[in-house]
CSV table of C-alpha atoms in Angstrom, one decimal:
chain,number,residue,atom,x,y,z
Z,1,MET,CA,-42.2,-81.2,134.0
Z,2,LEU,CA,-39.4,-81.7,131.9
Z,3,ALA,CA,-38.9,-85.7,131.1
Z,4,PHE,CA,-36.0,-86.4,128.9
Z,5,ASN,CA,-35.6,-89.7,127.7
Z,6,PHE,CA,-34.1,-90.0,124.4
Z,7,PHE,CA,-32.6,-93.9,124.6
Z,8,GLY,CA,-33.8,-95.0,128.4
Z,9,THR,CA,-36.6,-97.1,128.0
Z,10,THR,CA,-37.3,-99.7,125.9
Z,11,GLU,CA,-40.8,-98.2,125.4
Z,12,GLY,CA,-40.9,-95.2,123.5
Z,13,GLY,CA,-38.4,-92.5,123.0
Z,14,LEU,CA,-37.5,-90.6,120.5
Z,15,PHE,CA,-35.5,-93.2,118.1
Z,16,ASP,CA,-38.3,-95.5,118.5
Z,17,ILE,CA,-39.1,-97.0,115.3
Z,18,ASN,CA,-41.8,-99.5,114.9
Z,19,ALA,CA,-44.6,-100.6,112.1
Z,20,THR,CA,-45.6,-96.8,111.8
Z,21,LEU,CA,-42.8,-96.3,109.4
Z,22,PRO,CA,-44.0,-98.6,106.8
Z,23,LEU,CA,-47.2,-97.7,107.1
Z,24,MET,CA,-46.4,-94.1,106.7
Z,25,ALA,CA,-44.8,-95.0,103.9
Z,26,ILE,CA,-47.7,-96.5,102.4
Z,27,GLN,CA,-49.6,-93.7,103.4
Z,28,VAL,CA,-47.8,-91.5,101.5
Z,29,VAL,CA,-47.7,-93.2,98.1
Z,30,ALA,CA,-51.5,-93.6,98.6
Z,31,LEU,CA,-51.9,-89.9,99.1
Z,32,THR,CA,-49.2,-89.2,95.6
Z,33,TYR,CA,-52.0,-91.1,93.5
Z,34,ILE,CA,-54.9,-89.5,95.4
Z,35,LEU,CA,-53.5,-86.2,94.9
Z,36,ASN,CA,-52.3,-87.3,91.0
Z,37,SER,CA,-55.7,-87.9,90.5
Z,38,ILE,CA,-57.8,-84.9,92.5
Z,39,PHE,CA,-54.9,-82.2,91.9
Z,40,PHE,CA,-52.0,-82.6,90.1
Z,41,LYS,CA,-54.2,-83.6,86.6
Z,42,PRO,CA,-57.0,-81.8,86.9
Z,43,ILE,CA,-55.2,-78.9,87.4
Z,44,GLY,CA,-52.5,-79.5,85.4
Z,45,ASN,CA,-55.3,-80.0,82.4
Z,46,VAL,CA,-56.5,-76.7,83.1
Z,47,VAL,CA,-53.3,-75.1,83.6
Z,48,GLU,CA,-51.7,-76.7,80.2
Z,49,LYS,CA,-54.8,-75.7,78.3
Z,50,ARG,CA,-54.9,-72.2,79.1
Z,51,GLU,CA,-51.6,-71.8,78.5
Z,52,LYS,CA,-51.7,-73.3,75.0
Z,53,TYR,CA,-54.7,-71.5,74.2
Z,54,VAL,CA,-52.2,-68.1,75.2
Z,55,SER,CA,-49.8,-69.5,73.3
Z,56,ASN,CA,-51.6,-70.3,70.2
Z,57,ASN,CA,-53.5,-66.8,70.8
Z,58,ILE,CA,-50.2,-65.4,70.8
Z,59,ILE,CA,-48.5,-67.2,67.7
Z,60,GLU,CA,-51.9,-66.0,65.7
Z,61,ALA,CA,-51.4,-62.3,66.5
Z,62,LYS,CA,-48.1,-62.2,65.9
Z,63,LYS,CA,-48.8,-63.7,62.4
Z,64,LYS,CA,-52.0,-60.8,62.0
Z,65,LEU,CA,-49.2,-58.6,63.0
Z,66,SER,CA,-46.7,-59.4,60.6
Z,67,GLU,CA,-49.2,-59.5,57.9
Z,68,VAL,CA,-50.3,-56.2,58.9
Z,69,GLU,CA,-46.9,-54.6,58.5
Z,70,LYS,CA,-46.2,-56.3,55.0
Z,71,LEU,CA,-49.7,-54.9,53.9
Z,72,GLU,CA,-48.6,-51.4,55.8
Z,73,ALA,CA,-45.3,-51.3,53.9
Z,74,ASP,CA,-47.6,-52.1,51.1
Z,75,LEU,CA,-49.6,-49.1,50.9
Z,76,LEU,CA,-46.8,-47.1,52.3
Z,77,SER,CA,-44.6,-48.2,48.7
Z,78,GLN,CA,-48.0,-47.7,46.9
Z,79,LEU,CA,-48.7,-44.5,48.1
Z,80,GLN,CA,-44.7,-43.4,47.3
Z,81,SER,CA,-45.4,-44.7,43.9
Z,82,ALA,CA,-48.0,-42.7,43.3
Z,83,ARG,CA,-46.5,-40.0,45.1
Z,84,SER,CA,-43.4,-39.9,42.7
Z,85,GLU,CA,-46.0,-40.3,39.3
Z,86,ALA,CA,-47.8,-37.4,40.7
Z,87,GLN,CA,-44.5,-35.3,40.8
Z,88,ARG,CA,-43.4,-36.3,37.7
Z,89,ILE,CA,-46.9,-35.4,35.9
Z,90,VAL,CA,-46.6,-32.3,37.8
Z,91,SER,CA,-42.9,-31.5,36.4
Z,92,GLU,CA,-44.0,-32.6,32.8
Z,93,ALA,CA,-46.8,-30.1,32.9
Z,94,GLU,CA,-44.4,-27.7,34.2
Z,95,ASN,CA,-41.9,-28.2,31.3
Z,96,GLU,CA,-45.0,-28.5,28.4
Z,97,SER,CA,-46.4,-25.2,29.8
Z,98,ASP,CA,-42.9,-23.6,29.7
Z,99,LYS,CA,-42.3,-24.7,26.8
Z,100,LEU,CA,-45.7,-23.7,25.2
Z,101,TYR,CA,-44.8,-20.5,26.5
Z,102,LYS,CA,-41.7,-20.0,25.1
Z,103,GLU,CA,-42.7,-20.7,21.7
Z,104,ALA,CA,-46.0,-18.6,22.0
Z,105,LEU,CA,-43.2,-16.0,22.9
Z,106,GLU,CA,-41.0,-16.5,20.2
Z,107,LEU,CA,-43.8,-16.6,17.9
Z,108,ALA,CA,-45.2,-13.4,18.7
Z,109,ASN,CA,-41.7,-11.9,19.1
Z,110,ASN,CA,-41.1,-13.0,15.5
Z,111,GLU,CA,-44.2,-11.1,14.3
Z,112,ALA,CA,-43.7,-8.4,15.9
Z,113,ASN,CA,-40.3,-8.0,14.3
Z,114,THR,CA,-41.5,-8.9,10.9
Z,115,SER,CA,-44.7,-6.5,11.2
Z,116,LYS,CA,-41.7,-3.3,12.2
Z,117,GLU,CA,-39.6,-4.6,9.7
Z,118,LYS,CA,-42.2,-4.0,6.9
Z,119,ALA,CA,-43.5,-1.1,8.4
Z,120,ARG,CA,-40.3,0.6,8.5
Z,121,LEU,CA,-39.6,-0.9,5.0
Z,122,GLU,CA,-42.9,1.1,3.9
Z,123,ILE,CA,-41.8,4.0,5.5
Z,124,GLU,CA,-38.8,4.6,4.3
Z,125,SER,CA,-40.1,3.3,0.3
Z,126,GLN,CA,-42.8,6.3,1.1
Z,127,THR,CA,-40.5,8.6,2.5
Z,128,SER,CA,-38.3,8.2,-0.7
Z,129,ALA,CA,-41.1,8.2,-2.9
Z,130,ALA,CA,-42.3,11.6,-1.2
Z,131,ARG,CA,-38.8,12.9,-1.4
Z,132,ASP,CA,-38.9,12.2,-5.0
Z,133,LYS,CA,-42.1,13.5,-5.4
Z,134,LEU,CA,-40.9,16.7,-4.0
Z,135,SER,CA,-38.4,16.9,-5.6
Z,136,LYS,CA,-39.6,16.3,-9.2
Z,137,GLN,CA,-42.2,18.9,-8.1
Z,138,ALA,CA,-39.4,21.3,-6.9
Z,139,ASP,CA,-38.0,20.6,-10.7
Z,140,ASP,CA,-41.2,21.5,-12.6
Z,141,LEU,CA,-41.9,24.5,-10.2
Z,142,SER,CA,-38.1,25.8,-10.8
Z,143,LYS,CA,-38.6,24.9,-14.7
Z,144,LEU,CA,-41.8,26.7,-14.6
Z,145,ILE,CA,-40.2,29.1,-12.7
Z,146,VAL,CA,-37.6,29.6,-15.4
Z,147,ASN,CA,-39.9,29.7,-18.1
Z,148,ARG,CA,-41.7,31.8,-16.5
Z,149,LEU,CA,-38.8,34.9,-16.5
Z,150,ILE,CA,-37.5,34.0,-19.9
Z,151,LEU,CA,-41.2,34.4,-21.5
Z,152,GLU,CA,-41.8,37.6,-19.6
Z,153,LYS,CA,-38.6,39.2,-21.3
P,1,MET,CA,-51.9,-75.8,136.5
P,2,LEU,CA,-49.7,-73.5,134.1
P,3,THR,CA,-46.7,-76.0,135.0
P,4,ASN,CA,-49.3,-79.1,133.7
P,5,PHE,CA,-50.3,-76.9,130.4
P,6,ALA,CA,-46.7,-76.2,129.1
P,7,ALA,CA,-45.4,-79.9,130.4
P,8,LEU,CA,-43.0,-81.3,128.1
P,9,GLU,CA,-43.1,-84.6,127.1
P,10,VAL,CA,-40.4,-86.3,124.7
P,11,GLY,CA,-40.4,-89.3,122.7
P,12,GLN,CA,-43.5,-90.5,124.7
P,13,HIS,CA,-45.5,-92.1,122.5
P,14,LEU,CA,-49.9,-93.1,122.4
P,15,TYR,CA,-49.3,-96.6,121.5
P,16,TRP,CA,-51.6,-98.8,119.0
P,17,GLN,CA,-51.7,-102.3,119.1
P,18,ILE,CA,-52.5,-104.6,116.0
P,19,GLY,CA,-51.5,-108.2,116.5
P,20,ASN,CA,-48.2,-108.2,116.9
P,21,ILE,CA,-47.7,-105.0,115.7
P,22,ARG,CA,-47.3,-101.6,117.5
P,23,LEU,CA,-47.7,-98.2,115.8
P,24,HIS,CA,-47.4,-94.5,116.8
P,25,GLY,CA,-51.1,-94.0,117.0
P,26,GLN,CA,-50.5,-90.0,117.6
P,27,VAL,CA,-48.8,-89.5,114.2
P,28,PHE,CA,-51.3,-91.3,112.2
P,29,LEU,CA,-54.5,-89.4,114.6
P,30,THR,CA,-52.3,-85.7,113.6
P,31,SER,CA,-51.9,-86.8,110.1
P,32,TRP,CA,-55.3,-87.6,109.4
P,33,ILE,CA,-56.7,-84.9,110.4
P,34,LEU,CA,-54.4,-82.2,108.1
P,35,LEU,CA,-55.0,-84.5,105.1
P,36,GLY,CA,-58.5,-84.5,105.9
P,37,ALA,CA,-58.2,-80.9,105.7
P,38,LEU,CA,-56.2,-81.1,102.6
P,39,LEU,CA,-58.3,-83.0,101.2
P,40,VAL,CA,-61.2,-81.3,101.7
P,41,PHE,CA,-59.2,-77.9,100.9
P,42,ILE,CA,-58.3,-79.4,97.3
P,43,SER,CA,-61.7,-81.0,96.5
P,44,LEU,CA,-63.6,-77.6,97.4
P,45,GLY,CA,-60.9,-75.7,95.1
P,46,THR,CA,-61.1,-78.4,92.1
P,47,LYS,CA,-64.9,-78.8,92.3
P,48,LYS,CA,-65.4,-76.5,89.7
P,49,MET,CA,-62.8,-75.6,87.4
P,50,GLU,CA,-62.9,-72.4,85.2
P,51,ASN,CA,-60.8,-71.1,82.7
P,52,ASP,CA,-60.7,-68.0,84.6
P,53,PRO,CA,-59.2,-69.2,87.6
P,54,LYS,CA,-60.9,-67.6,91.0
P,55,GLY,CA,-60.6,-67.8,94.3
P,56,LEU,CA,-59.6,-71.4,95.5
P,57,GLN,CA,-58.8,-72.6,92.5
P,58,ASN,CA,-56.6,-69.7,92.1
P,59,LEU,CA,-54.2,-70.8,95.0
P,60,LEU,CA,-54.0,-74.3,94.1
P,61,GLU,CA,-53.1,-73.3,90.5
P,62,PHE,CA,-50.3,-70.9,92.0
P,63,LEU,CA,-49.3,-74.0,94.1
P,64,TRP,CA,-49.4,-76.3,91.1
P,65,ASP,CA,-47.1,-74.3,88.9
P,66,TYR,CA,-44.7,-73.7,91.9
P,67,ILE,CA,-44.3,-77.4,92.4
P,68,ARG,CA,-43.7,-77.7,88.5
P,69,ASP,CA,-41.2,-75.0,88.5
P,70,LEU,CA,-39.5,-76.9,91.5
P,71,ALA,CA,-39.6,-80.3,89.5
P,72,ARG,CA,-39.0,-78.8,86.0
P,73,THR,CA,-35.5,-77.0,87.6
P,74,GLN,CA,-34.4,-80.0,89.3
P,75,ILE,CA,-35.5,-83.0,87.4
P,76,GLY,CA,-35.1,-81.6,83.9
P,77,GLU,CA,-37.8,-81.3,81.2
P,78,LYS,CA,-37.6,-85.0,80.2
P,79,VAL,CA,-39.1,-86.8,83.2
P,80,TYR,CA,-40.6,-84.2,85.6
P,81,ARG,CA,-44.0,-84.6,84.4
P,82,ASP,CA,-43.5,-88.2,86.0
P,83,TRP,CA,-42.3,-87.3,89.3
P,84,MET,CA,-44.3,-83.6,89.7
P,85,PRO,CA,-47.0,-85.7,91.7
P,86,PHE,CA,-44.4,-87.1,93.9
P,87,ILE,CA,-42.4,-84.5,94.4
P,88,GLY,CA,-45.5,-82.2,95.2
P,89,THR,CA,-46.7,-84.6,97.6
P,90,LEU,CA,-43.7,-84.9,99.8
P,91,PHE,CA,-44.0,-80.8,99.5
P,92,LEU,CA,-47.8,-80.8,100.5
P,93,PHE,CA,-47.4,-83.2,102.9
P,94,ILE,CA,-44.5,-82.1,105.1
P,95,PHE,CA,-45.2,-78.5,104.7
P,96,ILE,CA,-49.1,-79.1,106.1
P,97,SER,CA,-47.3,-81.6,108.8
P,98,ASN,CA,-44.9,-79.1,109.9
P,99,TRP,CA,-46.9,-75.9,110.1
P,100,GLY,CA,-50.4,-78.0,111.3
P,101,GLY,CA,-47.9,-79.6,114.2
P,102,ALA,CA,-47.3,-75.4,114.7
P,103,LEU,CA,-50.4,-73.5,114.5
P,104,ILE,CA,-52.7,-75.9,116.1
P,105,PRO,CA,-53.0,-76.3,119.5
P,106,TRP,CA,-52.9,-79.6,119.8
P,107,LYS,CA,-52.5,-79.3,123.4
P,108,LEU,CA,-56.1,-79.0,124.2
P,109,ILE,CA,-56.5,-82.5,123.1
P,110,LYS,CA,-55.5,-85.2,126.0
P,111,LEU,CA,-54.6,-88.2,125.2
P,112,PRO,CA,-53.6,-91.4,127.5
P,113,SER,CA,-50.1,-90.8,126.5
P,114,GLY,CA,-48.2,-89.3,124.3
P,115,GLU,CA,-49.1,-85.7,122.8
P,116,LEU,CA,-50.6,-84.7,119.4
P,117,GLY,CA,-47.6,-83.0,117.3
P,118,ALA,CA,-46.4,-82.6,114.2
P,119,PRO,CA,-46.3,-85.7,112.6
P,120,THR,CA,-42.7,-84.8,110.9
P,121,ALA,CA,-41.5,-84.5,114.6
P,122,ASP,CA,-41.4,-88.4,114.6
P,123,LEU,CA,-38.6,-90.0,113.6
P,124,ASN,CA,-40.7,-92.7,111.8
P,125,THR,CA,-42.4,-90.7,109.3
P,126,THR,CA,-39.1,-89.0,108.1
P,127,ILE,CA,-37.2,-92.3,107.4
P,128,ALA,CA,-40.6,-93.2,105.2
P,129,LEU,CA,-40.3,-90.1,103.3
P,130,ALA,CA,-36.6,-90.6,103.3
P,131,LEU,CA,-36.5,-94.1,101.9
P,132,LEU,CA,-39.5,-93.2,99.5
P,133,VAL,CA,-37.1,-90.5,98.3
P,134,SER,CA,-34.3,-93.3,97.6
P,135,LEU,CA,-36.3,-95.8,96.2
P,136,SER,CA,-37.5,-93.3,94.0
P,137,TYR,CA,-34.6,-91.9,92.9
P,138,PHE,CA,-32.8,-95.5,91.8
P,139,TYR,CA,-36.4,-96.4,90.5
P,140,ALA,CA,-36.1,-93.3,88.1
P,141,GLY,CA,-32.3,-94.3,87.4
P,142,LEU,CA,-33.2,-98.1,86.4
P,143,SER,CA,-36.6,-97.1,84.7
P,144,ASN,CA,-34.7,-94.5,82.2
P,145,LYS,CA,-31.3,-95.9,81.2
P,146,GLY,CA,-31.6,-99.6,82.9
P,147,TRP,CA,-28.3,-100.9,83.5
P,148,ARG,CA,-26.7,-97.9,82.4
P,149,TYR,CA,-27.6,-96.1,85.7
P,150,PHE,CA,-24.6,-97.8,87.5
P,151,GLU,CA,-22.0,-95.7,85.0
P,152,TYR,CA,-23.1,-92.7,87.5
P,153,TYR,CA,-21.2,-94.1,89.9
P,154,VAL,CA,-18.4,-94.7,88.6
P,155,HIS,CA,-18.7,-91.2,86.1
P,156,PRO,CA,-15.8,-88.7,86.4
P,157,THR,CA,-13.4,-91.7,87.5
P,158,PRO,CA,-14.1,-94.8,89.0
P,159,ILE,CA,-12.2,-93.4,92.2
P,160,MET,CA,-15.9,-91.9,93.4
P,161,LEU,CA,-17.2,-95.5,93.5
P,162,PRO,CA,-16.4,-95.8,97.1
P,163,PHE,CA,-18.2,-92.5,97.7
P,164,LYS,CA,-21.3,-92.6,94.9
P,165,ILE,CA,-22.1,-95.7,97.1
P,166,LEU,CA,-21.3,-94.3,100.6
P,167,GLU,CA,-24.0,-91.2,99.3
P,168,ASP,CA,-26.6,-94.0,98.8
P,169,PHE,CA,-26.5,-94.3,102.5
P,170,THR,CA,-25.8,-90.5,103.7
P,171,LYS,CA,-28.9,-89.3,101.1
P,172,PRO,CA,-32.1,-90.8,103.2
P,173,LEU,CA,-29.8,-90.5,107.0
P,174,SER,CA,-29.2,-86.6,106.3
P,175,LEU,CA,-32.8,-86.3,104.9
P,176,SER,CA,-34.7,-88.0,107.3
P,177,PHE,CA,-32.8,-86.4,110.4
P,178,ARG,CA,-32.7,-82.7,109.0
P,179,LEU,CA,-36.0,-83.1,108.7
P,180,PHE,CA,-36.8,-84.8,112.0
P,181,GLY,CA,-34.2,-82.7,113.9
P,182,ASN,CA,-35.4,-79.6,112.6
P,183,ILE,CA,-39.0,-80.1,113.3
P,184,LEU,CA,-38.3,-81.7,116.6
P,185,ALA,CA,-35.9,-78.9,117.7
P,186,ASP,CA,-38.4,-76.2,116.7
P,187,GLU,CA,-40.7,-78.1,119.2
P,188,LEU,CA,-39.0,-78.5,122.0
P,189,VAL,CA,-37.5,-74.6,122.1
P,190,VAL,CA,-41.1,-73.4,121.9
P,191,ALA,CA,-42.0,-75.8,124.7
P,192,VAL,CA,-39.5,-75.2,126.7
P,193,LEU,CA,-39.8,-71.0,126.5
P,194,VAL,CA,-43.7,-71.5,126.8
P,195,PHE,CA,-42.7,-73.6,129.9
P,196,LEU,CA,-40.0,-70.9,130.9
P,197,VAL,CA,-41.6,-68.0,129.9
P,198,PRO,CA,-45.3,-68.3,129.3
P,199,LEU,CA,-45.6,-64.5,128.1
P,200,VAL,CA,-44.8,-62.5,124.3
P,201,LEU,CA,-41.4,-64.0,124.3
P,202,PRO,CA,-41.7,-67.7,122.5
P,203,ILE,CA,-43.8,-65.4,119.9
P,204,PRO,CA,-40.6,-64.4,117.3
P,205,VAL,CA,-39.7,-68.1,118.2
P,206,MET,CA,-42.7,-69.5,116.9
P,207,PHE,CA,-42.6,-67.0,113.7
P,208,LEU,CA,-39.4,-68.4,113.4
P,209,GLY,CA,-40.5,-72.3,113.7
P,210,LEU,CA,-42.9,-71.3,111.0
P,211,PHE,CA,-40.5,-70.0,108.6
P,212,THR,CA,-38.2,-73.0,109.0
P,213,SER,CA,-40.9,-75.4,108.7
P,214,ALA,CA,-41.0,-73.9,105.5
P,215,ILE,CA,-38.1,-74.0,104.9
P,216,GLN,CA,-37.8,-77.5,105.6
P,217,ALA,CA,-40.2,-78.9,103.3
P,218,LEU,CA,-38.9,-76.7,100.5
P,219,ILE,CA,-35.6,-78.2,101.1
P,220,PHE,CA,-37.1,-81.6,101.1
P,221,ALA,CA,-38.8,-81.7,98.1
P,222,THR,CA,-36.0,-79.8,96.1
P,223,LEU,CA,-33.3,-82.3,97.9
P,224,ALA,CA,-35.5,-85.0,96.6
P,225,ALA,CA,-36.2,-83.9,93.1
P,226,TYR,CA,-32.2,-83.3,92.9
P,227,TYR,CA,-31.8,-87.0,94.0
P,228,ILE,CA,-34.4,-87.8,90.8
P,229,GLY,CA,-32.7,-85.2,88.2
P,230,GLU,CA,-29.2,-86.6,88.9
P,231,ALA,CA,-30.7,-90.3,88.5
P,232,VAL,CA,-32.1,-89.7,85.6
P,233,GLU,CA,-29.1,-86.9,84.0
P,234,GLU,CA,-27.9,-88.6,80.7
P,235,HIS,CA,-23.8,-88.0,81.1
P,236,HIS,CA,-21.6,-87.7,77.8
């Protein structure tokens, strides 16, 4: 049954301390060495090797990522400059064609104007020549009429 | 029959007489069985180590990581490697002793005197562990800082000296009696309840006991690590 003899007997009891204590201490120290060699060291080696491997990979990946980012920025700036170059060329060509068009238009206008002027002058001179001729003929005709009238008399 | 099965024996031991010295045989028997199981478990888990851990190796690595975190947070980055095996051994030994004592039906094995149970329910074991912790933190302090270790005793002011000296005695005392008391009390409560109400009722208390057992192992290991960390800490 329930037998509580905490301090009572010289034999046994809860607070009976004897050679179990140092032997248990020695056992625990021995266990520490055993566990160190079969558990802590091998597992530690594996885990730390893996941690090193992972962190190395992360560092390498970061390096590669930054390289990629640099290349991307490089390409982007190249693309930008190419784009602005293309823009420049296009606008230059537009200006050029505009200028050429204006020049050609002016030239054509001038030519048209001069030929129109020339034609006008010619028409004028011919008109006046024809008028002169006509008035001369009228004179001649009137003289002839006069002469004839005078002669018939 | 039933009363026999549930009978309670407190403070009875299986004595082994070797020459002039007397030992508590039941403590060693239980600890050897449990340690044997632990060693078999560990050697199975570390037999074929792979970079991509599976099964037992995974569990052992988790355990290792847990112990490393415990040692590192308490002792500090600089010297935790030296003390990790000791802290880990304390944790594992106490943990398997507590759980082994609670989970394995030792009552089925009859001894001529005393009974098998958690090795940590014997004061000899817990005092042995606590004294090892005391030796460890003295050794850690002296080997890391030499005689400057004793600056710790007068650290903020010399008024602290008597308290710090007293602490060197209260530390092992509280460590050993906390563990001993908790495990013994747990065994007693379960035994008394089983004796009174042999059905159902003791089960929640048994679960509580498992919880306490695990917590006690963690507390002992954490405090041991904390004491060592305190001894190697540099004061400025």
